[in-house]
Coordinates of C-alpha atoms in Angstrom, one line a residue:
X1 CA -1.5 6.5 23.2
X2 CA -0.7 5.9 19.5
X3 CA -3.0 6.9 16.7
X4 CA -3.8 3.3 15.8
X5 CA -4.5 2.2 19.3
X6 CA -6.8 5.1 19.9
X7 CA -8.5 4.6 16.5
X8 CA -9.2 0.9 17.2
X9 CA -10.6 1.9 20.6
X10 CA -12.8 4.5 19.0
X11 CA -14.0 2.3 16.3
X12 CA -15.0 -0.5 18.7
X13 CA -16.8 1.7 21.2
X14 CA -18.9 3.4 18.5
X15 CA -20.0 -0.1 17.5
X16 CA -18.6 0.0 14.0
X17 CA -20.5 -3.2 13.1
X18 CA -23.7 -1.0 13.0
X19 CA -22.5 0.7 9.9
X20 CA -21.6 -2.7 8.3
X21 CA -25.0 -4.1 9.2
X22 CA -26.9 -1.3 7.5
X23 CA -24.8 -1.6 4.4
X24 CA -25.5 -5.3 4.3
X25 CA -29.3 -4.7 4.0
X26 CA -28.8 -3.1 0.6
X27 CA -29.7 -5.3 -2.3
X28 CA -27.3 -8.2 -2.4
X29 CA -24.3 -5.9 -2.6
X30 CA -22.8 -7.8 -5.6
X31 CA -20.0 -5.3 -5.7
X32 CA -19.0 -2.6 -3.3
X33 CA -18.3 -0.4 -6.4
X34 CA -21.9 -1.0 -7.6
X35 CA -25.2 -1.1 -5.8
X36 CA -24.0 0.4 -2.5
X37 CA -22.6 3.6 -4.1
X38 CA -25.7 5.7 -3.8
X39 CA -26.1 4.8 -0.1
X40 CA -22.5 5.5 0.8
X41 CA -22.6 8.9 -0.9
X42 CA -25.4 9.8 1.6
X43 CA -23.7 8.6 4.7
X44 CA -21.2 10.5 6.9
X45 CA -17.7 11.1 5.4
X46 CA -16.1 8.2 7.3
X47 CA -17.9 5.6 5.2
X48 CA -16.6 7.3 2.0
X49 CA -18.0 7.1 -1.5
X50 CA -16.9 4.3 -3.6
X51 CA -16.7 5.9 -7.0
X52 CA -13.4 5.8 -8.9
X53 CA -10.9 8.1 -7.2
X54 CA -10.6 11.6 -8.6
X55 CA -7.3 13.0 -9.7
X56 CA -8.1 16.3 -8.0
X57 CA -6.5 16.4 -4.6
X58 CA -5.0 19.1 -2.5
X59 CA -1.2 19.3 -2.8
X60 CA -0.7 18.6 0.9
X61 CA -3.1 17.6 3.6
X62 CA -2.8 16.6 7.2
X63 CA -5.2 15.2 9.8
X64 CA -5.1 15.0 13.5
X65 CA -6.3 12.2 15.7
X66 CA -9.1 14.5 16.9
X67 CA -10.5 15.0 13.4
X68 CA -10.5 11.4 12.5
X69 CA -12.1 10.4 15.8
X70 CA -14.8 13.0 15.3
X71 CA -15.6 11.5 11.9
X72 CA -15.9 8.0 13.3
X73 CA -18.1 9.2 16.2
X74 CA -20.4 10.8 13.6
X75 CA -21.0 7.5 11.9
X76 CA -23.1 5.6 14.5
X77 CA -26.1 4.0 12.7
X78 CA -28.9 1.7 13.7
X79 CA -28.1 -1.9 13.9
X80 CA -30.0 -5.1 12.9
X81 CA -30.0 -8.7 14.2
X82 CA -27.7 -11.1 12.4
X83 CA -29.9 -13.7 10.7
X84 CA -29.2 -17.1 12.2
X85 CA -30.1 -18.9 9.0
X86 CA -27.4 -17.3 6.9
X87 CA -25.0 -19.7 5.4
X88 CA -21.8 -18.1 4.0
X89 CA -19.1 -20.6 3.1
X90 CA -15.4 -20.3 2.5
X91 CA -14.9 -23.6 0.6
X92 CA -11.3 -23.2 -0.6
X93 CA -8.3 -20.9 -0.2
X94 CA -9.5 -18.1 -2.4
X95 CA -13.1 -18.2 -1.1
X96 CA -16.4 -18.8 -2.8
X97 CA -15.6 -16.6 -5.8
X98 CA -12.1 -18.0 -6.5
X99 CA -10.6 -14.4 -6.3
X100 CA -10.0 -13.9 -2.5
X101 CA -13.0 -11.6 -2.2
X102 CA -16.5 -12.0 -1.0
X103 CA -19.6 -9.7 -0.6
X104 CA -21.7 -10.6 2.4
X105 CA -24.9 -9.7 4.1
X106 CA -23.5 -10.4 7.5
X107 CA -20.7 -8.0 8.5
X108 CA -17.2 -9.3 9.4
X109 CA -15.6 -8.4 12.7
X110 CA -13.1 -5.6 12.0
X111 CA -11.5 -5.0 15.4
X112 CA -10.1 -7.7 17.7
X113 CA -7.1 -8.7 19.8
X114 CA -6.0 -12.1 20.8
X115 CA -3.5 -10.6 23.3
X116 CA -6.3 -8.7 25.0
X117 CA -9.0 -11.4 24.4
X118 CA -11.2 -8.9 22.6
X119 CA -13.9 -10.2 20.2
X120 CA -12.5 -13.7 20.4
X121 CA -15.1 -16.5 20.4
X122 CA -12.6 -19.3 21.0
X123 CA -9.0 -20.2 20.7
X124 CA -7.7 -23.7 20.1
X125 CA -4.1 -24.9 20.6
X126 CA -2.7 -26.6 17.6
X127 CA -0.2 -29.5 18.1
X128 CA 2.1 -28.3 15.4
X129 CA 2.8 -25.4 13.0
X130 CA 1.1 -25.3 9.6
X131 CA 0.7 -22.9 6.7
X132 CA -2.6 -23.8 5.1
X133 CA -5.7 -21.6 5.0
X134 CA -9.0 -22.7 6.5
X135 CA -11.8 -24.2 4.5
X136 CA -15.3 -23.5 6.0
X137 CA -18.6 -25.1 5.4
X138 CA -21.4 -24.9 7.9
X139 CA -20.1 -26.0 11.3
X140 CA -16.9 -27.7 9.9
X141 CA -13.5 -26.2 9.5
X142 CA -10.7 -28.0 7.6
X143 CA -7.0 -27.2 7.9
X144 CA -3.6 -28.9 7.9
X145 CA -0.6 -28.9 10.2
X146 CA 2.8 -30.5 10.0
X147 CA 3.0 -33.8 11.8
X148 CA 4.1 -33.2 15.4
X149 CA 7.8 -33.0 15.8
X150 CA 9.7 -34.6 18.7
X151 CA 11.5 -32.3 21.0
X152 CA 14.7 -34.3 20.7
X153 CA 14.7 -34.1 16.9
X154 CA 17.7 -32.1 15.6
X155 CA 16.5 -31.3 12.1
X156 CA 13.3 -29.2 12.0
X157 CA 12.3 -30.6 8.6
X158 CA 9.6 -33.0 7.5
X159 CA 7.3 -34.1 4.7
X160 CA 4.2 -35.5 6.6
X161 CA 1.1 -33.4 7.5
X162 CA -2.1 -33.9 9.4
X163 CA -5.6 -32.9 8.1
X164 CA -7.8 -31.6 10.9
X165 CA -11.6 -31.3 11.0
X166 CA -12.7 -28.8 13.7
X167 CA -16.2 -27.7 14.9
X168 CA -16.7 -24.1 13.9
X169 CA -18.8 -23.2 16.9
X170 CA -16.7 -24.7 19.7
X171 CA -13.2 -25.4 18.3
X172 CA -13.4 -29.0 19.2
X173 CA -11.5 -31.5 17.1
X174 CA -13.9 -33.9 15.3
X175 CA -11.3 -36.0 13.6
X176 CA -7.8 -36.0 12.1
X177 CA -5.9 -38.1 9.5
X178 CA -2.3 -38.3 8.4
X179 CA -1.4 -37.3 4.8
X180 CA 2.2 -38.5 4.2
X181 CA 4.6 -36.9 1.8
X182 CA 7.6 -38.0 -0.2
X183 CA 10.5 -38.3 2.3
X184 CA 12.9 -36.7 -0.3
X185 CA 10.7 -33.6 -0.4
X186 CA 11.1 -32.3 3.2
X187 CA 10.4 -28.7 4.2
X188 CA 11.4 -26.6 7.2
X189 CA 8.5 -26.7 9.7
X190 CA 8.3 -23.0 10.3
X191 CA 9.7 -21.6 7.0
X192 CA 8.9 -18.1 6.1
X193 CA 8.0 -19.1 2.5
X194 CA 6.2 -22.4 2.1
X195 CA 6.0 -25.9 3.6
X196 CA 4.4 -29.3 3.0
X197 CA 1.3 -28.0 4.7
X198 CA 0.9 -24.8 2.6
X199 CA -2.0 -25.9 0.3
X200 CA -5.4 -25.2 1.7
X201 CA -8.1 -28.0 1.8
X202 CA -11.3 -27.8 -0.2
X203 CA -14.7 -28.8 0.8
X204 CA -18.2 -28.9 -0.7
X205 CA -20.0 -29.8 2.5
X206 CA -20.0 -33.5 1.7
X207 CA -16.3 -34.2 0.9
X208 CA -13.0 -32.6 1.7
X209 CA -10.0 -32.7 -0.5
X210 CA -6.5 -32.3 1.0
X211 CA -3.1 -31.7 -0.5
X212 CA 0.4 -32.3 0.9
X213 CA 2.8 -30.2 -1.2
X214 CA 5.4 -33.0 -0.7
X215 CA 3.5 -35.3 -3.0
X216 CA 0.1 -36.6 -2.0
X217 CA -3.5 -35.5 -2.5
X218 CA -6.8 -37.2 -1.6
X219 CA -10.5 -37.1 -0.9
X220 CA -12.4 -37.8 2.3
X221 CA -16.0 -37.6 3.4
X222 CA -16.6 -34.8 5.9
X223 CA -16.9 -37.6 8.5
X224 CA -13.3 -38.6 7.8
X225 CA -13.7 -41.7 5.6
X226 CA -11.1 -41.8 2.8
X227 CA -12.6 -42.0 -0.7
X228 CA -9.4 -42.0 -2.8
X229 CA -5.7 -40.8 -2.8
X230 CA -2.9 -40.4 -5.2
X231 CA 0.8 -39.5 -5.1
X232 CA 3.1 -37.7 -7.4
X233 CA 6.8 -36.8 -7.4
X234 CA 7.2 -33.1 -6.5
X235 CA 10.0 -30.9 -7.9
X236 CA 13.2 -31.3 -5.9
X237 CA 16.5 -29.5 -5.7
X238 CA 15.1 -26.0 -5.4
X239 CA 13.9 -24.0 -2.4
X240 CA 10.6 -25.3 -1.0
X241 CA 8.6 -22.4 -2.3
X242 CA 5.5 -24.1 -3.5
X243 CA 3.0 -21.3 -3.2
X244 CA 0.1 -22.5 -5.5
X245 CA -3.3 -23.2 -3.9
X246 CA -5.6 -26.0 -5.0
X247 CA -8.7 -25.0 -6.8
X248 CA -12.1 -26.7 -7.4
X249 CA -14.3 -25.7 -10.4
X250 CA -17.4 -27.8 -10.8
X251 CA -16.3 -31.4 -10.5
X252 CA -12.7 -30.7 -11.4
X253 CA -9.9 -30.1 -8.9
X254 CA -6.6 -28.5 -10.0
X255 CA -3.1 -29.3 -8.9
X256 CA 0.4 -28.1 -9.8
X257 CA 3.0 -30.8 -10.4
X258 CA 5.6 -31.9 -12.8
X259 CA 5.1 -34.7 -15.3
X260 CA 5.9 -38.0 -13.8
X261 CA 9.4 -39.5 -14.2
X262 CA 9.4 -41.6 -17.4
X263 CA 6.7 -39.5 -19.1
X264 CA 7.8 -39.0 -22.7
X265 CA 7.3 -35.2 -22.5
X266 CA 9.0 -34.7 -19.1
X267 CA 11.9 -32.3 -19.3
X268 CA 15.2 -32.8 -17.6
X269 CA 14.6 -29.7 -15.6
X270 CA 11.1 -30.9 -14.5
X271 CA 8.7 -28.1 -15.4
X272 CA 5.5 -27.7 -13.4
X273 CA 2.1 -27.8 -15.0
X274 CA -1.5 -27.4 -14.0
X275 CA -3.5 -30.6 -14.2
X276 CA -7.2 -31.2 -13.8
X277 CA -8.5 -34.2 -11.9
X278 CA -12.0 -35.7 -11.4
X279 CA -13.0 -34.7 -7.9
X280 CA -15.0 -37.9 -7.4
X281 CA -12.4 -40.4 -8.5
X282 CA -9.0 -38.6 -8.6
X283 CA -8.7 -39.6 -12.3
X284 CA -6.5 -37.3 -14.4
X285 CA -8.6 -35.4 -16.9
X286 CA -6.1 -33.1 -18.6
X287 CA -2.7 -31.3 -18.3
X288 CA -2.1 -27.9 -19.7
X289 CA 1.1 -27.4 -21.8
X290 CA 2.5 -24.0 -21.1
X291 CA 3.8 -24.6 -17.6
X292 CA 4.1 -22.3 -14.5
X293 CA 6.4 -21.7 -11.6
X294 CA 5.3 -23.2 -8.3
X295 CA 6.2 -19.9 -6.7
X296 CA 3.1 -18.5 -8.4
X297 CA -0.4 -18.6 -6.9
X298 CA -2.8 -19.1 -9.9
X299 CA -6.3 -17.6 -9.7
X300 CA -9.4 -19.0 -11.3
X301 CA -12.3 -16.9 -12.5
X302 CA -15.4 -16.7 -14.7
X303 CA -15.1 -15.8 -18.4
X304 CA -17.6 -13.5 -20.2
X305 CA -19.1 -16.6 -21.8
X306 CA -19.9 -18.1 -18.4
X307 CA -17.1 -20.7 -18.5
X308 CA -14.1 -20.8 -16.1
X309 CA -10.4 -20.2 -16.7
X310 CA -7.2 -20.0 -14.6
X311 CA -4.4 -17.4 -14.9
X312 CA -0.9 -18.7 -14.1
X313 CA 2.5 -17.1 -14.3
X314 CA 6.1 -18.1 -15.2
X315 CA 9.3 -16.6 -13.9
X316 CA 10.8 -16.4 -10.4
X317 CA 14.0 -16.2 -8.4
X318 CA 16.3 -19.2 -8.0
X319 CA 16.4 -19.8 -11.8
X320 CA 13.0 -21.6 -12.0
X321 CA 13.0 -23.3 -15.4
X322 CA 9.5 -22.6 -16.8
X323 CA 9.8 -20.1 -19.7
X324 CA 9.3 -17.7 -21.1
X325 CA 8.4 -15.4 -18.2
X326 CA 4.8 -14.3 -18.6
X327 CA 1.2 -15.4 -18.2
X328 CA -1.2 -18.0 -19.6
X329 CA -5.0 -18.0 -19.3
X330 CA -6.2 -21.6 -19.5
X331 CA -9.7 -22.9 -19.9
X332 CA -10.6 -25.3 -17.0
X333 CA -14.1 -26.6 -18.0
X334 CA -16.0 -27.6 -21.0
X335 CA -14.7 -29.2 -24.2
X336 CA -11.7 -26.9 -24.3
X337 CA -10.5 -27.7 -20.7
X338 CA -6.7 -27.7 -20.4
X339 CA -6.2 -25.6 -23.6
X340 CA -4.6 -22.1 -23.5
X341 CA -6.9 -19.2 -24.4
X342 CA -3.8 -17.0 -24.7
X343 CA -0.3 -16.6 -23.5
X344 CA 1.6 -13.4 -23.0
X345 CA 5.4 -13.0 -22.9
X346 CA 6.9 -10.6 -20.3
X347 CA 10.0 -8.6 -20.7
X348 CA 13.3 -10.2 -19.6
X349 CA 13.7 -11.1 -16.0
X350 CA 10.0 -11.0 -15.2
X351 CA 8.9 -12.5 -11.9
X352 CA 5.5 -14.1 -11.1
X353 CA 5.8 -14.5 -7.4
X354 CA 2.4 -13.0 -6.8
X355 CA -1.2 -13.9 -6.4
X356 CA -2.1 -13.9 -10.1
X357 CA -5.2 -11.7 -10.1
X358 CA -7.5 -11.0 -13.0
X359 CA -11.1 -10.1 -13.7
X360 CA -13.5 -10.1 -16.7
X361 CA -11.8 -7.0 -18.2
X362 CA -8.1 -7.1 -17.2
X363 CA -5.3 -9.4 -16.1
X364 CA -2.4 -8.0 -14.1
X365 CA 1.3 -8.5 -14.1
X366 CA 3.4 -6.9 -11.4
X367 CA 6.8 -6.2 -13.1
X368 CA 9.1 -5.8 -10.1
X369 CA 12.1 -5.4 -12.5
X370 CA 10.7 -2.3 -14.3
X371 CA 8.4 -1.2 -11.4
X372 CA 5.3 -1.2 -13.7
X373 CA 1.8 -2.6 -13.3
X374 CA 1.2 -4.3 -16.7
X375 CA -2.5 -4.3 -17.5
X376 CA -3.6 -6.9 -20.1
X377 CA -7.0 -7.4 -21.9
X378 CA -8.5 -10.5 -20.5
X379 CA -10.2 -11.3 -23.9
X380 CA -7.0 -11.8 -25.9
X381 CA -4.0 -11.1 -23.6
X382 CA -3.0 -8.0 -25.5
X383 CA -1.3 -5.3 -23.5
X384 CA -3.7 -2.5 -22.6
X385 CA -1.4 -0.2 -20.6
X386 CA 1.6 0.1 -18.3
X387 CA 1.3 2.1 -15.1
X388 CA 4.5 3.1 -13.3
X389 CA 4.2 2.7 -9.5
X390 CA 7.2 5.0 -8.9
X391 CA 6.4 8.1 -11.0
X392 CA 3.9 10.8 -10.2
X393 CA 2.5 9.1 -7.1
X394 CA 0.7 10.2 -3.9
X395 CA 2.3 9.3 -0.6
X396 CA 0.7 9.5 2.8
X397 CA 3.2 9.3 5.6
X398 CA 2.8 9.0 9.4
X399 CA 4.8 11.0 11.9
X400 CA 4.8 9.0 15.1
X401 CA 6.1 11.8 17.3
X402 CA 3.5 14.3 16.0
X403 CA 0.9 11.6 15.7
X404 CA 0.0 13.1 12.3
X405 CA -0.4 12.1 8.7
X406 CA 0.7 14.1 5.7
X407 CA -0.1 13.5 2.1
X408 CA 2.2 14.7 -0.7
X409 CA 1.5 14.4 -4.4
X410 CA 3.4 14.1 -7.7
X411 CA 6.2 12.2 -6.1
X412 CA 8.8 10.5 -8.2
X413 CA 10.4 7.7 -6.1
X414 CA 13.1 7.2 -8.8
X415 CA 14.5 10.7 -8.2
X416 CA 14.9 10.3 -4.5
X417 CA 18.4 10.3 -2.9
X418 CA 19.4 7.8 -1.8
X419 CA 17.7 5.7 -4.5
X420 CA 14.7 3.8 -3.2
X421 CA 13.5 0.6 -4.8
X422 CA 9.7 -0.1 -4.6
X423 CA 9.4 -3.9 -4.3
X424 CA 5.8 -5.4 -4.0
X425 CA 5.8 -8.0 -1.2
X426 CA 5.3 -11.5 -2.7
X427 CA 1.7 -12.8 -2.7
X428 CA 0.5 -9.8 -0.5
X429 CA -1.6 -8.4 -3.4
X430 CA -5.2 -8.4 -4.5
X431 CA -7.3 -6.8 -7.2
X432 CA -10.8 -5.4 -6.8
X433 CA -11.7 -3.7 -10.1
X434 CA -10.8 -0.9 -10.7
X435 CA -8.0 -1.1 -8.1
X436 CA -4.9 -3.3 -7.6
X437 CA -3.5 -3.3 -4.0
X438 CA -0.1 -4.6 -2.8
X439 CA 2.0 -4.4 0.3
X440 CA 5.5 -3.0 -0.2
X441 CA 8.6 -4.7 1.2
X442 CA 10.6 -2.4 3.5
X443 CA 14.3 -2.8 4.2
X444 CA 17.0 -0.3 5.2
X445 CA 20.4 -2.0 5.7
X446 CA 23.2 -3.9 4.1
X447 CA 22.5 -6.5 1.5
X448 CA 25.3 -8.3 -0.2
X449 CA 27.7 -5.8 1.4
X450 CA 25.9 -2.7 0.0
X451 CA 23.5 -0.3 1.7
X452 CA 20.0 -1.0 0.4
X453 CA 16.9 1.2 0.5
X454 CA 13.6 -0.6 -0.2
X455 CA 10.3 1.0 0.6
X456 CA 8.5 3.2 1.1
X457 CA 8.3 2.4 4.8
X458 CA 5.4 0.2 6.0
X459 CA 3.2 1.0 3.0
X460 CA 0.2 -0.4 1.2
X461 CA -0.2 0.7 -2.4
X462 CA -3.4 1.2 -4.4
X463 CA -3.4 1.6 -8.2
X464 CA -6.5 2.7 -10.1
X465 CA -6.2 0.8 -13.4
X466 CA -8.5 3.1 -15.2
X467 CA -7.2 6.5 -14.2
X468 CA -3.6 5.4 -13.6
X469 CA -3.5 7.0 -10.1
X470 CA -1.0 5.5 -7.7
X471 CA -1.3 6.0 -4.0
X472 CA 0.8 4.8 -1.0
X473 CA -0.4 4.7 2.6
X474 CA 2.0 4.3 5.5
X475 CA 0.7 2.2 8.3
X476 CA 1.3 3.2 11.9
X477 CA 2.9 -0.2 12.4
X478 CA 4.3 -0.2 16.0
X479 CA 7.3 -2.4 16.5
X480 CA 7.8 -2.9 20.3
X481 CA 11.0 -3.8 21.9
X482 CA 11.4 -7.5 22.4
X483 CA 13.9 -8.8 25.0
X484 CA 15.8 -11.4 23.0
X485 CA 15.5 -9.9 19.5
X486 CA 18.8 -9.4 17.6
X487 CA 19.9 -7.2 14.8
X488 CA 22.1 -7.9 11.8
X489 CA 22.8 -5.7 8.9
X490 CA 20.0 -3.3 9.9
X491 CA 17.4 -6.1 10.2
X492 CA 15.8 -7.3 13.4
X493 CA 15.0 -11.0 14.0
X494 CA 12.6 -12.4 16.6
X495 CA 13.7 -16.0 17.4
X496 CA 10.8 -16.8 19.8
X497 CA 8.2 -16.3 17.1
X498 CA 8.7 -19.8 15.9
X499 CA 8.2 -21.6 19.2
X500 CA 5.2 -24.0 18.8
X501 CA 2.5 -24.7 21.3
X502 CA 4.6 -27.4 23.0
X503 CA 7.6 -25.1 23.6
X504 CA 9.7 -26.4 20.7
X505 CA 11.4 -23.9 18.3
X506 CA 10.6 -25.3 14.9
X507 CA 12.2 -22.5 12.9
X508 CA 15.4 -23.7 11.4
X509 CA 15.9 -20.7 9.1
X510 CA 16.6 -17.4 10.9
X511 CA 14.6 -15.5 8.2
X512 CA 11.5 -17.0 9.7
X513 CA 11.9 -14.6 12.6
X514 CA 11.1 -11.5 10.5
X515 CA 8.2 -9.1 11.2
X516 CA 6.6 -9.6 7.8
X517 CA 8.0 -6.5 6.0
X518 CA 10.9 -8.1 4.2
X519 CA 11.7 -11.2 2.1
X520 CA 9.0 -13.6 3.1
X521 CA 5.6 -14.9 2.0
X522 CA 2.9 -13.4 4.1
X523 CA -0.6 -14.8 4.1
X524 CA -2.7 -13.9 1.1
X525 CA -4.8 -10.8 1.3
X526 CA -8.6 -11.3 1.4
X527 CA -11.4 -8.7 1.0
X528 CA -14.8 -9.0 2.8
X529 CA -17.1 -6.3 1.3
X530 CA -14.9 -3.2 1.1
X531 CA -12.5 -4.3 3.8
X532 CA -9.1 -5.8 3.0
X533 CA -7.2 -7.9 5.6
X534 CA -3.4 -7.9 5.3
X535 CA -1.7 -10.4 7.6
X536 CA 2.0 -10.0 8.6
X537 CA 4.3 -12.8 9.7
X538 CA 4.6 -11.3 13.1
X539 CA 0.9 -12.0 13.7
X540 CA -0.4 -8.5 13.0
X541 CA -3.4 -7.9 10.8
X542 CA -4.1 -4.5 9.2
X543 CA -7.7 -3.9 8.1
X544 CA -8.0 -1.4 5.2
X545 CA -11.1 0.2 3.7
X546 CA -10.3 -0.2 0.0
X547 CA -13.3 1.9 -1.1
X548 CA -12.2 5.3 0.3
X549 CA -12.1 8.1 -2.3
X550 CA -8.5 9.0 -1.4
X551 CA -6.2 6.3 -0.2
X552 CA -4.9 8.0 2.9
X553 CA -5.4 7.7 6.7
X554 CA -9.2 7.5 6.2
X555 CA -8.6 3.9 4.8
X556 CA -7.2 2.7 8.2
X557 CA -9.9 0.7 9.8
X558 CA -8.1 -1.3 12.5
X559 CA -4.8 -2.7 13.5
X560 CA -5.3 -6.1 15.1
X561 CA -3.2 -8.9 16.6
X562 CA -3.2 -12.7 16.6
X563 CA -1.0 -12.7 19.7
X564 CA 1.9 -11.0 21.4
X565 CA 4.5 -9.4 19.1
X566 CA 7.7 -11.4 19.1
X567 CA 5.9 -14.6 20.2
X568 CA 3.4 -15.0 17.4
X569 CA 4.1 -16.3 13.9
X570 CA 1.6 -16.6 11.0
X571 CA 2.0 -16.9 7.2
X572 CA -1.6 -18.0 7.0
X573 CA -4.7 -16.5 5.3
X574 CA -8.0 -15.8 7.2
X575 CA -11.4 -17.1 6.1
X576 CA -14.8 -15.5 6.5
X577 CA -18.1 -17.3 7.3
X578 CA -21.4 -16.2 8.9
X579 CA -20.1 -13.0 10.5
X580 CA -16.9 -14.7 11.8
X581 CA -13.3 -14.7 10.8
X582 CA -11.2 -17.8 11.2
X583 CA -7.5 -17.3 11.4
X584 CA -4.5 -19.2 12.7
X585 CA -0.9 -18.9 13.9
X586 CA 1.9 -21.4 14.5
X587 CA 0.4 -22.1 17.9
X588 CA -3.4 -21.9 17.6
X589 CA -6.6 -21.7 15.6
X590 CA -8.7 -18.6 16.3
X591 CA -12.4 -17.8 15.9
X592 CA -13.0 -14.0 15.7
X593 CA -16.5 -12.8 16.3
X594 CA -17.9 -9.4 17.3
X595 CA -19.1 -9.7 20.9

């Protein structure tokens, strides 16, 4: 039995939720680096303290499955009833705080399996694939799918989507409505990057706003009555990599789109901009002037003065036109809405294919060209520091045969032979001060005729932006044999992953059959309390405890599935509400709840 399987089993049988429940009674837990610290220092070692990581570590350390199991078994604590009156919403893609994180009183489920029907409240078959996240308010869920494709259709492309309203307790469909797109802006149905259905709906419990990335947005009541809609002409002639997520701040909703044809300031290469609209009427309020790539996922947040701003990036693959590469922080409310607070210019060939995280102190730029984390001061956009993610790092590796972890320190990846490139996976990043986390792409094989080494293998990275400490943790990520998988240039593809619930393969691009470790857009990472949820395209979800003192095997909380490997496909992001997680795949919507 593998380490991760045994660990999941141990964690479940010791009722890990008891630990979470007790933690949840402390204050309001506004930050897991704050009020909960004194409590966690007094708990058994498995809960770990949440102070900034120390730079003092043993040169090499190993741990066996027995030692880790013993630590977990030592952590059983009294439980408490989940209050039935608790209302914890996830109103938009990035959650209630706009930053993909939430601190809750009700603990989330940490261990589950769709394949084994473990901690699954309900599963609902979806008529077609879709890439949106799930907006949650009370007993309503809102998500989108592509419009159902006909089995006889040769092309697996389209531009129309369907908005679904689902009952959160039962999975029953309450209503649906079509949201058509521009026929000239078609996307592949199961595309490992983005589709017409990528944007996540937004709800405030009274209304729901929905976006079709192929050119329509609108507002409905939560009963399904349309209030308004508007269309725009999306950028064409480039890969359909529209990775922005809609955002609502106050009564303003934000969209990414080019200026309309005929607009006096529209460029020939059709830059994209952030625009603010009145949520009640759909009326245009303002458009910022610096531009952004639609590969970027802008992030909103609160400024020290109490106002709100959005951080957006320019620069991407495929010669996206918006320039110069870099960042702009734009005010989104008040008298200065739509005006840039500051802009920062990156070094040449900078890429902004990330979730553009920031906080009240710092804004972050992942420089994949120079392998640096650039840390900017949020106040004025000045560069505070650069932290190399390849020099003087700690690396915890997993030996499958020995079922053992080993940590080595002061590693320089740049000096390894053969040369290994460290490439943060697109959009699989999150920041929770003082840490920045990202998944690493992994590929060993031929690319453009040359052997390529991208890694480290199956790793998540954590960078402490105050101390500069960089740590890599290898996941025990099992890759089972799949009957009809095929290999090319060192890479394995799983063609059955993209078969929908009606038995139709809607993946026109073979790259959509990847495991989630190379050249794809996985779902965004979310954090519920101290736990981070990383979703991979193959339907696996790794839960990490981001608060551990040393980012090694002690951070591994659970390795879960959304279905059978090789037959499950998800580039979606989970949502949390009232002790439940809601997640989805190409085939179904899933309610995860501790039983």
